[in-house]
């Protein structure tokens, strides 16, 4: 009995009993739909986070205070071991570095005439714009002079500008923060929030002015404390060299003998960390989905076993008139595989629809992964084969005399 | 020429120890090619067991069985399957047609397992159905056919691979007297065409149509050559 013949026979048998066939497929359908959807969501999340990280700017290193441990412990208080002078030293002494921007931010009430808004107040230097790849929409950014003179000037993010000034052109106007007054000199182009930081809804001040004028910012004996320092390296290739040089410089400046009190992260290390997390997430989702696929396979085995029992007479008859054990084995295996592959295809369709729905409801661009589809359908076939073997062997081993006698 | 069926001291024992049942006990039986014979006997006398052995569905516990000159005990399952497929046609009391297949597809089934090409299969199956008078019913499913028609489909299936032997275990047991007559007419035609026909029956009316009656009791053949015309002997065998 050749293969296409067996195939036709199996299709005939399966379509003759549509209800049972669909119930058998149900488990595989659900399993496959969840594999496709879960992997899609996982990959979507990965893509989303990667895109967010990419907007941080190319060739950028972030120097953050504290060591790996203190950061991982996640205390409320960020250790303040970095100062503006560290940033200046990096600028002056590390050759592979082209720009350095220290940052310190707080949330404060920003007042313009009778309007006010709660927003981030970010203190930084004139290099922030290039290091972090921002652009100006109007006016100018902070200048070196502003920093040296502790000028009371401010640059607004696009969102904050809209919130405070609706008709009035903001440039040249004065805003007040904690009683100090600042003149608006520019407005940055909108960039969108990333990683929870939204510079569009912020006011940017010279970090020197912020330190001297705004109450509440601490100063250490070493100078103005910063939350982190962004550094842009010459090129992608020079990033590891820059990291090494900065580490040496800061160790020297901080008199470090054993444990560093700072930590350098690049966009790459952040991408790696995020990749590890989202990768684990994807694996976990896929595992959950895989389990449902497995349960679907057990469902197939279950119903195939019932089917073998119900069709005992058919099996006996086939063997009596000349079906070999292999013929019967092949017949039931092919039925199981057809059911599971068909279930796999239907489930894949459902999974893809699920992904399309999720994409429209969440910021994730959940992708339909061809790999996941191929694997899911292939695995379904494999599951049909694996869980079909036992019932099919039961069928093949039936004694035709006993089978025919069963009423 | 060797006989088609030859039992030499064939025994079939079911169970072990205290529950041992001798379904057949040291049976010697010879059926020649072209014979038309009935196997009769009380219930539980071993008729079906003998049919299973004759039909190569089962092997004797001891003794030898030669079918078409071959020692069946020495053959493996694959060889037995091959013999059943090519040389024997089965007809059952319960018809055993597959409900999801049409009459034609049911009749084609033995040829599917014999590896006959599809076109030839359709041709031969159609002719077999015509031979049993069902040329106009080939696309019907079994549920759309009467009991007599179903049994005729089953006979068409039994003859489609041109077997040496037709084995029928109570083929008229589920049929009324009219359709019984139709089935017996077909068997008579098959016999005329040279096929050996062996059938189990408990109806003297049916056995009367054969050439020879083999009478079983308690797993043994007690009358190997009863004459069917001798109806009196049927009701009170020795
Ligand atoms: N598979 C079996 N296991 C145990 N005993 C069996 C089996 N098949 C038949 N027998 C016994 O063998 C004897 C003969 O049975 P059988 O050949 O079916 O008789 P008949 O067909 O003449 O009614 C009976 O006593 C029956 O109970
Ligand atoms: Mg019987």
XYZ file of C-alpha atoms and ligand atoms in Angstrom:
673
model
C 0.000 0.000 0.000
C 1.733 3.183 -1.074
C 1.874 6.501 0.732
C -0.605 8.628 -1.230
C -3.076 5.754 -0.908
C -2.631 5.665 2.862
C -3.021 9.426 2.902
C -6.298 9.330 0.982
C -7.577 6.551 3.218
C -6.689 8.532 6.365
C -8.341 11.690 5.063
C -11.472 9.691 4.252
C -11.581 8.208 7.733
C -10.936 11.550 9.425
C -13.537 13.453 7.430
C -16.062 10.676 8.063
C -15.841 11.540 11.754
C -15.548 15.309 11.766
C -16.556 15.940 15.364
C -14.023 13.536 16.800
C -11.334 14.789 14.444
C -11.888 18.416 15.459
C -11.933 17.551 19.154
C -8.679 15.673 18.717
C -7.127 18.667 17.011
C -8.336 21.126 19.641
C -5.434 20.573 22.016
C -2.887 20.966 19.235
C -4.707 24.045 17.921
C -4.547 25.726 21.318
C -0.952 24.653 21.850
C 0.147 26.019 18.513
C -1.794 29.242 18.784
C -0.127 29.901 22.126
C 3.360 29.058 20.864
C 2.995 31.456 17.942
C 1.404 34.204 20.046
C 3.786 33.852 23.007
C 6.930 33.802 20.901
C 5.538 36.730 18.909
C 4.935 38.717 22.084
C 8.364 37.856 23.436
C 10.070 38.937 20.237
C 7.900 42.048 20.076
C 8.969 43.020 23.586
C 12.586 42.404 22.626
C 12.290 44.578 19.545
C 10.551 47.327 21.517
C 13.243 47.450 24.183
C 16.011 47.359 21.583
C 14.480 50.290 19.733
C 14.235 52.217 22.984
C 17.869 51.544 23.789
C 18.986 52.484 20.303
C 17.568 56.007 20.778
C 20.076 56.535 23.583
C 22.577 57.509 20.906
C 25.403 55.685 19.223
C 28.808 55.196 20.801
C 27.517 56.403 24.148
C 28.816 55.193 27.491
C 27.007 55.859 30.730
C 28.983 56.274 33.924
C 26.804 55.741 36.967
C 27.747 56.093 40.645
C 28.109 53.100 42.950
C 29.206 49.594 42.113
C 27.333 46.731 40.602
C 26.247 45.521 44.037
C 24.845 48.783 45.366
C 22.975 49.230 42.103
C 21.604 45.745 42.118
C 20.524 46.038 45.732
C 18.455 48.927 44.509
C 18.523 51.106 47.620
C 16.413 54.236 47.587
C 19.458 56.459 47.825
C 21.661 56.564 44.746
C 25.253 56.695 45.954
C 26.767 60.034 45.015
C 30.318 59.347 44.099
C 30.443 61.187 40.775
C 30.919 64.930 40.494
C 31.057 67.452 37.659
C 34.825 67.607 38.045
C 34.976 63.924 37.042
C 33.193 64.805 33.815
C 35.603 67.682 33.164
C 38.569 65.398 33.830
C 37.283 62.789 31.377
C 36.794 65.510 28.767
C 40.279 66.833 29.307
C 42.239 63.605 29.714
C 40.604 60.794 27.765
C 41.627 61.117 24.100
C 39.058 58.718 22.655
C 36.183 60.720 24.124
C 34.572 63.460 22.016
C 31.848 64.654 24.343
C 30.915 64.436 28.011
C 27.624 65.457 29.613
C 27.001 65.130 33.354
C 23.381 65.072 34.459
C 21.448 65.675 37.614
C 17.687 65.835 37.644
C 14.859 66.449 40.045
C 11.151 67.094 39.778
C 9.960 70.566 40.498
C 7.139 72.990 39.919
C 7.809 75.224 36.901
C 5.897 78.493 36.920
C 5.167 80.875 34.048
C 3.001 83.856 35.050
C -0.188 82.279 36.391
C 0.469 78.808 34.926
C 2.497 76.040 36.431
C 3.543 72.496 35.582
C 5.318 69.711 37.405
C 8.235 68.505 35.297
C 11.787 67.185 35.347
C 14.497 69.733 35.921
C 17.663 68.474 34.294
C 21.011 70.098 34.979
C 23.699 69.383 32.400
C 26.331 71.060 30.236
C 26.514 72.409 26.704
C 27.564 69.042 25.242
C 24.368 67.254 26.253
C 22.738 68.024 22.909
C 25.342 66.251 20.774
C 26.249 63.477 23.216
C 22.628 62.404 23.587
C 21.668 63.124 19.965
C 19.049 65.785 20.576
C 18.180 68.594 18.198
C 16.910 72.100 18.654
C 13.531 73.218 17.354
C 13.943 76.914 18.174
C 16.568 79.163 19.673
C 19.840 77.858 21.023
C 21.047 75.281 23.511
C 23.089 75.987 26.649
C 26.559 77.374 25.980
C 29.895 76.969 27.718
C 29.526 80.566 28.841
C 26.168 79.789 30.497
C 27.892 77.140 32.560
C 30.902 79.254 33.481
C 28.741 82.208 34.472
C 26.002 80.219 36.182
C 23.602 81.963 33.793
C 19.926 81.784 34.662
C 18.885 80.400 31.286
C 16.761 77.396 30.409
C 15.980 75.183 27.404
C 12.525 73.595 27.255
C 11.400 70.241 25.982
C 8.653 70.426 23.354
C 5.929 68.958 25.572
C 6.668 71.218 28.510
C 6.760 74.248 26.193
C 3.245 73.397 25.027
C 2.003 72.909 28.569
C 3.308 76.234 29.844
C 2.940 78.504 26.828
C 0.017 78.068 24.503
C -0.099 81.362 22.583
C 2.950 83.249 23.846
C 6.225 82.498 22.010
C 8.386 81.032 24.827
C 11.802 82.318 23.715
C 12.757 85.328 25.823
C 10.113 84.654 28.482
C 11.013 83.962 32.091
C 9.992 80.959 34.141
C 10.424 80.465 37.880
C 11.685 77.369 39.660
C 11.845 77.443 43.469
C 11.841 81.213 43.433
C 14.711 81.538 40.960
C 13.958 82.976 37.553
C 15.297 81.601 34.243
C 15.144 82.992 30.736
C 14.027 80.599 27.967
C 16.696 80.527 25.251
C 15.617 77.521 23.209
C 13.226 74.647 22.645
C 14.392 71.137 21.795
C 12.841 69.049 19.053
C 10.573 66.260 20.217
C 12.263 62.870 20.637
C 9.818 60.736 22.590
C 10.395 59.088 25.918
C 12.800 56.254 26.318
C 13.326 53.943 29.247
C 10.977 56.059 31.320
C 12.995 59.270 30.795
C 11.058 61.914 28.913
C 13.239 64.893 28.004
C 10.340 66.319 26.021
C 8.616 67.105 29.303
C 11.662 68.633 30.988
C 13.496 71.881 31.439
C 17.255 71.837 30.868
C 19.455 74.149 32.970
C 23.218 74.659 33.256
C 24.235 72.152 35.933
C 26.287 74.897 37.630
C 23.262 77.175 37.953
C 21.141 74.266 39.101
C 23.668 73.551 41.867
C 24.040 77.092 43.073
C 20.482 78.374 42.653
C 18.148 75.504 43.306
C 17.826 74.544 46.916
C 18.106 70.877 47.770
C 20.913 69.786 45.496
C 23.783 68.450 47.522
C 27.386 69.355 47.013
C 30.192 67.109 48.169
C 33.675 68.315 49.153
C 34.704 67.291 45.629
C 32.213 69.506 43.822
C 28.765 69.224 42.305
C 27.319 65.715 42.509
C 25.774 64.189 39.428
C 23.370 61.322 38.834
C 25.286 60.003 35.850
C 27.655 61.087 33.127
C 27.054 60.391 29.436
C 30.164 60.073 27.310
C 30.332 59.774 23.536
C 33.305 57.954 22.136
C 35.038 58.790 18.866
C 33.759 55.670 17.177
C 32.165 52.347 17.904
C 35.581 50.707 17.762
C 37.064 53.021 20.344
C 34.326 52.407 22.911
C 36.118 49.671 24.799
C 39.292 51.734 24.824
C 37.343 54.712 26.129
C 35.793 52.530 28.814
C 39.211 51.301 29.900
C 40.716 54.786 29.966
C 37.780 56.263 31.883
C 37.947 53.436 34.414
C 41.642 54.086 35.019
C 41.158 57.825 35.285
C 38.273 57.595 37.739
C 40.059 54.994 39.866
C 42.980 57.372 40.130
C 40.784 60.363 40.905
C 38.757 58.435 43.500
C 41.816 56.804 45.092
C 40.325 53.368 44.533
C 42.322 50.358 45.731
C 39.823 47.553 45.661
C 36.206 48.122 44.685
C 35.092 50.697 42.118
C 32.547 53.283 43.250
C 31.274 53.775 39.708
C 30.073 51.582 36.922
C 30.263 52.026 33.150
C 27.480 50.865 30.905
C 27.416 51.107 27.145
C 24.412 50.904 24.897
C 25.754 47.447 24.061
C 25.850 46.265 27.668
C 22.345 47.644 28.174
C 21.247 45.857 25.013
C 22.873 42.703 26.324
C 21.154 42.978 29.677
C 17.827 43.697 28.024
C 18.451 40.893 25.567
C 19.091 38.469 28.415
C 15.904 39.530 30.174
C 13.649 39.489 27.125
C 15.322 36.299 25.919
C 14.466 34.652 29.233
C 10.959 36.028 28.909
C 10.593 34.576 25.417
C 11.944 31.211 26.538
C 9.550 31.201 29.478
C 6.562 32.079 27.297
C 7.615 29.486 24.746
C 7.973 26.903 27.517
C 4.472 27.600 28.777
C 3.176 27.342 25.230
C 5.238 24.208 24.683
C 3.589 22.584 27.663
C 0.185 23.250 26.175
C 1.447 21.716 22.936
C 2.513 18.665 24.916
C -0.891 18.471 26.552
C -2.372 18.661 23.049
C -0.204 15.710 22.060
C -1.398 13.701 25.030
C -4.940 14.585 23.957
C -4.220 13.121 20.534
C -2.877 9.945 22.104
C -5.917 9.712 24.345
C -8.446 10.049 21.564
C -6.449 7.809 19.231
C -6.536 5.092 21.892
C -10.303 5.436 22.147
C -10.463 5.389 18.367
C -8.433 2.161 18.191
C -10.820 0.559 20.653
C -13.864 1.776 18.735
C -12.459 0.588 15.437
C -11.323 -2.812 16.661
C -13.577 -4.562 14.150
C -12.322 -2.415 11.306
C -8.736 -3.266 12.236
C -9.593 -6.985 12.500
C -11.280 -6.930 9.105
C -8.400 -5.105 7.452
C -5.914 -7.603 8.861
C -8.079 -10.558 7.824
C -8.253 -9.395 4.217
C -4.558 -8.667 3.913
C -3.388 -5.592 5.828
C 0.020 -6.194 7.391
C 1.019 -4.865 10.804
C 2.966 -2.111 9.041
C -0.113 -1.160 7.000
C -2.187 -0.705 10.168
C 0.647 1.064 11.979
C 1.100 3.437 9.056
C -2.645 4.054 8.804
C -2.994 5.180 12.420
C 0.288 7.101 12.436
C -0.708 8.976 9.310
C -4.081 9.803 10.858
C -2.352 11.132 13.979
C 0.125 13.172 11.952
C -2.544 14.622 9.677
C -4.613 15.619 12.708
C -1.698 17.268 14.445
C -0.363 19.057 11.380
C -3.849 20.287 10.488
C -4.246 21.362 14.121
C -0.841 23.013 13.849
C -1.867 25.004 10.791
C -5.216 26.096 12.250
C -3.480 26.971 15.540
C -0.870 28.978 13.663
C -3.635 30.946 11.970
C -5.220 31.646 15.338
C -1.840 32.598 16.815
C -1.184 35.052 13.985
C -4.613 36.644 14.475
C -3.811 36.886 18.183
C -0.543 38.632 17.382
C -2.277 41.106 15.078
C -4.729 41.942 17.865
C -1.923 42.354 20.403
C 0.040 44.605 18.033
C -2.865 46.995 17.726
C -3.515 47.062 21.478
C 0.040 47.416 22.836
C 3.185 49.329 21.873
C 4.813 45.995 21.020
C 5.144 45.318 17.334
C 4.618 41.618 17.934
C 6.202 39.937 14.932
C 4.965 36.828 13.174
C 8.105 34.764 13.214
C 8.480 32.405 10.252
C 10.842 30.356 12.374
C 8.238 29.966 15.096
C 5.645 28.887 12.516
C 7.959 26.333 10.957
C 8.936 25.007 14.361
C 5.355 24.912 15.647
C 4.015 23.055 12.623
C 7.029 20.750 12.548
C 6.794 20.088 16.265
C 3.068 19.384 15.902
C 3.815 16.788 13.270
C 6.471 15.344 15.559
C 4.042 15.309 18.456
C 1.459 13.535 16.296
C 4.100 10.981 15.383
C 5.329 10.566 18.947
C 1.943 10.333 20.615
C 0.463 8.401 17.682
C 3.020 5.595 17.935
C 1.576 4.013 21.052
C -2.066 3.829 19.864
C -0.946 2.793 16.382
C 1.145 -0.056 17.812
C -1.831 -1.151 19.889
C -3.853 -1.258 16.686
C -1.165 -3.055 14.674
C -0.736 -5.744 17.317
C -4.445 -6.586 17.523
C -5.221 -10.245 16.889
C -7.686 -10.282 13.966
C -9.671 -13.175 15.454
C -10.213 -11.335 18.728
C -10.839 -8.062 16.908
C -13.467 -9.546 14.608
C -15.257 -11.304 17.456
C -15.632 -8.055 19.436
C -19.235 -7.096 18.949
C -2.446 -32.778 -7.114
C -2.193 -31.879 -3.437
C -5.420 -31.232 -1.548
C -6.151 -27.567 -0.834
C -6.711 -28.082 2.889
C -5.055 -30.807 4.911
C -5.187 -31.128 8.732
C -2.894 -33.707 10.338
C -3.613 -34.255 14.036
C -4.410 -30.565 14.437
C -5.125 -29.460 18.014
C -5.970 -25.991 19.269
C -5.775 -25.505 23.017
C -6.993 -22.358 24.773
C -6.049 -21.448 28.344
C -3.648 -23.249 30.669
C -3.816 -25.802 33.491
C -7.276 -26.286 34.957
C -8.971 -23.925 32.512
C -7.487 -25.645 29.439
C -10.012 -25.928 26.577
C -9.393 -28.225 23.644
C -11.193 -26.236 20.941
C -9.782 -28.742 18.406
C -8.420 -32.143 19.327
C -6.252 -34.178 16.951
C -8.327 -33.377 13.898
C -7.543 -35.035 10.577
C -9.386 -33.383 7.724
C -8.827 -33.095 3.993
C -10.730 -30.809 1.618
C -9.858 -31.015 -2.050
C -9.729 -28.245 -4.612
C -13.117 -27.320 -6.004
C -15.145 -28.834 -3.183
C -18.234 -27.083 -1.805
C -18.629 -28.124 1.773
C -20.457 -27.189 4.937
C -19.090 -27.434 8.461
C -21.772 -28.213 10.995
C -22.017 -29.180 14.627
C -23.355 -27.971 17.951
C -22.361 -24.630 19.410
C -18.887 -24.720 20.951
C -17.859 -27.784 18.947
C -14.873 -26.010 17.356
C -16.275 -24.947 13.984
C -15.083 -21.330 14.167
C -11.723 -22.398 15.557
C -11.317 -24.744 12.597
C -12.280 -21.922 10.213
C -9.681 -19.621 11.805
C -6.982 -22.219 11.301
C -8.121 -22.968 7.741
C -8.182 -19.218 7.001
C -4.593 -18.742 8.283
C -5.835 -16.319 10.939
C -4.555 -18.689 13.622
C -1.952 -21.433 13.935
C -2.584 -24.849 15.467
C -1.196 -25.512 18.948
C 0.064 -28.869 17.657
C -0.186 -30.945 14.506
C 0.331 -29.673 10.969
C -1.853 -27.773 8.587
C -1.035 -27.710 4.889
C -2.735 -25.069 2.803
C -2.141 -25.233 -0.942
C 0.830 -27.492 -0.222
C 2.452 -25.142 2.307
C 3.003 -25.927 5.981
C 1.284 -22.994 7.657
C 2.956 -23.557 11.037
C 6.318 -22.756 9.426
C 5.202 -19.394 8.018
C 5.554 -16.021 9.724
C 2.785 -13.440 10.146
C 3.734 -11.601 6.970
C 3.481 -14.783 4.927
C 0.104 -15.624 6.491
C -1.155 -12.112 5.724
C -0.015 -12.604 2.143
C -1.880 -15.944 1.862
C -5.078 -14.416 3.309
C -4.833 -11.512 0.913
C -4.195 -13.499 -2.297
C -5.626 -16.972 -1.789
C -8.543 -16.701 0.647
C -11.762 -14.689 0.606
C -13.625 -14.227 3.882
C -17.376 -13.814 4.317
C -18.648 -13.080 7.823
C -22.035 -13.314 9.496
C -21.822 -9.576 10.366
C -20.604 -8.560 6.852
C -17.840 -6.365 8.333
C -18.004 -3.649 5.686
C -16.287 -0.341 6.524
C -19.071 2.228 6.994
C -17.057 5.239 5.782
C -16.363 3.615 2.389
C -18.677 3.063 -0.596
C -19.478 -0.431 -1.873
C -16.845 -0.006 -4.581
C -14.193 1.185 -2.113
C -14.966 -1.708 0.230
C -14.489 -4.164 -2.603
C -11.247 -2.465 -3.679
C -9.727 -2.772 -0.203
C -8.086 -6.229 -0.592
C -6.497 -5.033 -3.860
C -5.182 -1.919 -2.109
C -3.264 -4.180 0.272
C -2.221 -6.390 -2.658
C -0.682 -3.384 -4.416
C -2.906 -3.594 -7.507
C -2.725 -0.367 -9.591
C -5.646 2.007 -8.982
C -7.227 1.810 -12.460
C -7.191 -1.967 -12.522
C -8.610 -2.023 -9.019
C -11.654 0.027 -9.970
C -12.190 -2.206 -12.990
C -11.990 -5.479 -11.125
C -14.089 -4.220 -8.207
C -16.807 -3.055 -10.590
C -16.835 -6.454 -12.278
C -16.966 -8.271 -8.936
C -19.964 -6.145 -7.913
C -21.640 -6.879 -11.245
C -20.988 -10.563 -10.677
C -22.976 -10.456 -7.404
C -25.719 -8.402 -9.051
C -24.861 -5.006 -7.525
C -23.528 -3.228 -10.611
C -25.968 -0.359 -9.946
C -25.050 0.068 -6.279
C -21.329 0.761 -6.447
C -21.392 4.283 -4.987
C -23.699 3.446 -2.068
C -22.424 3.395 1.501
C -23.214 0.201 3.491
C -25.908 1.998 5.522
C -27.788 2.644 2.281
C -27.912 -1.083 1.466
C -30.112 -3.918 2.740
C -28.605 -6.830 4.700
C -28.627 -9.075 1.650
C -26.999 -6.407 -0.483
C -24.340 -5.806 2.167
C -23.519 -9.503 2.276
C -23.236 -9.529 -1.524
C -20.786 -6.592 -1.330
C -18.820 -8.636 1.207
C -18.804 -11.608 -1.206
C -17.603 -9.323 -4.019
C -14.800 -8.205 -1.699
C -13.971 -11.864 -0.973
C -13.674 -12.843 -4.636
C -12.017 -9.739 -6.053
C -8.443 -11.028 -5.594
C -9.387 -14.302 -7.346
C -8.900 -16.551 -4.287
C -8.573 -20.355 -4.244
C -10.888 -20.557 -1.258
C -13.984 -18.810 0.038
C -14.422 -19.169 3.788
C -17.814 -18.184 5.155
C -18.648 -18.397 8.871
C -22.466 -18.379 9.197
C -22.855 -16.192 6.076
C -26.662 -16.420 6.142
C -27.030 -16.168 9.923
C -28.222 -12.557 9.729
C -30.326 -12.911 6.585
C -33.960 -13.805 5.834
C -34.837 -16.842 3.699
C -35.133 -14.859 0.462
C -31.731 -13.192 0.682
C -30.242 -16.414 2.010
C -31.283 -17.941 -1.287
C -29.543 -15.151 -3.236
C -26.298 -15.712 -1.326
C -26.477 -19.471 -1.870
C -26.995 -18.914 -5.594
C -23.813 -16.853 -5.727
C -21.898 -19.515 -3.782
C -23.167 -22.130 -6.221
C -21.873 -20.017 -9.134
C -18.495 -19.607 -7.432
C -18.338 -23.330 -6.873
C -19.212 -23.917 -10.535
C -16.364 -21.624 -11.545
C -13.937 -23.857 -9.642
C -13.444 -21.998 -6.383
C -13.366 -24.082 -3.219
C -16.147 -22.954 -0.844
C -16.194 -23.858 2.848
C -18.995 -22.515 5.018
C -20.078 -22.926 8.610
C -23.825 -23.136 9.102
C -26.299 -24.526 11.592
C -29.203 -24.499 9.084
C -29.849 -27.859 7.339
C -31.678 -25.904 4.613
C -28.463 -24.116 3.812
C -26.170 -27.132 4.190
C -28.404 -29.026 1.774
C -26.997 -26.938 -1.098
C -23.432 -28.148 -0.562
C -21.727 -31.342 -1.723
C -20.396 -32.492 1.600
C -20.949 -31.912 5.294
C -18.171 -32.130 7.877
C -19.694 -32.697 11.329
C -17.897 -31.467 14.447
C -18.463 -32.318 18.090
C -16.319 -31.512 21.126
C -13.449 -30.328 19.014
C -13.336 -33.417 16.849
C -14.589 -34.334 13.381
C -16.999 -37.161 13.962
C -18.438 -37.309 10.416
C -16.039 -36.084 7.700
C -18.148 -37.057 4.692
C -21.877 -36.705 5.362
C -24.040 -36.538 2.254
C -26.203 -33.377 2.353
C -29.068 -35.225 0.679
C -29.217 -37.484 3.673
C -31.212 -34.971 5.736
C -32.129 -37.514 8.395
C -28.497 -37.938 9.337
C -28.233 -34.191 9.977
C -30.738 -34.146 12.771
C -29.309 -37.153 14.582
C -25.628 -37.643 13.946
C -23.863 -40.468 15.682
N -10.066 -17.378 22.462
C -10.575 -18.389 23.163
N -10.194 -18.570 24.446
C -10.679 -19.596 25.163
N -11.541 -20.469 24.703
C -11.975 -20.351 23.434
C -11.508 -19.299 22.589
N -12.090 -19.433 21.381
C -12.896 -20.522 21.461
N -12.813 -21.040 22.692
C -13.519 -22.262 23.138
O -13.245 -23.285 22.219
C -14.413 -24.049 21.988
C -14.762 -24.020 20.519
O -15.198 -22.735 20.147
P -15.679 -22.356 18.684
O -14.633 -22.803 17.725
O -15.987 -20.899 18.680
O -17.002 -23.194 18.523
P -18.213 -23.044 17.501
O -17.788 -22.045 16.467
O -18.385 -24.412 16.974
O -19.371 -22.577 18.288
C -15.510 -23.448 22.844
O -15.597 -24.203 24.042
C -15.013 -22.062 23.119
O -15.505 -21.654 24.380
Mg -18.810 -20.158 15.897
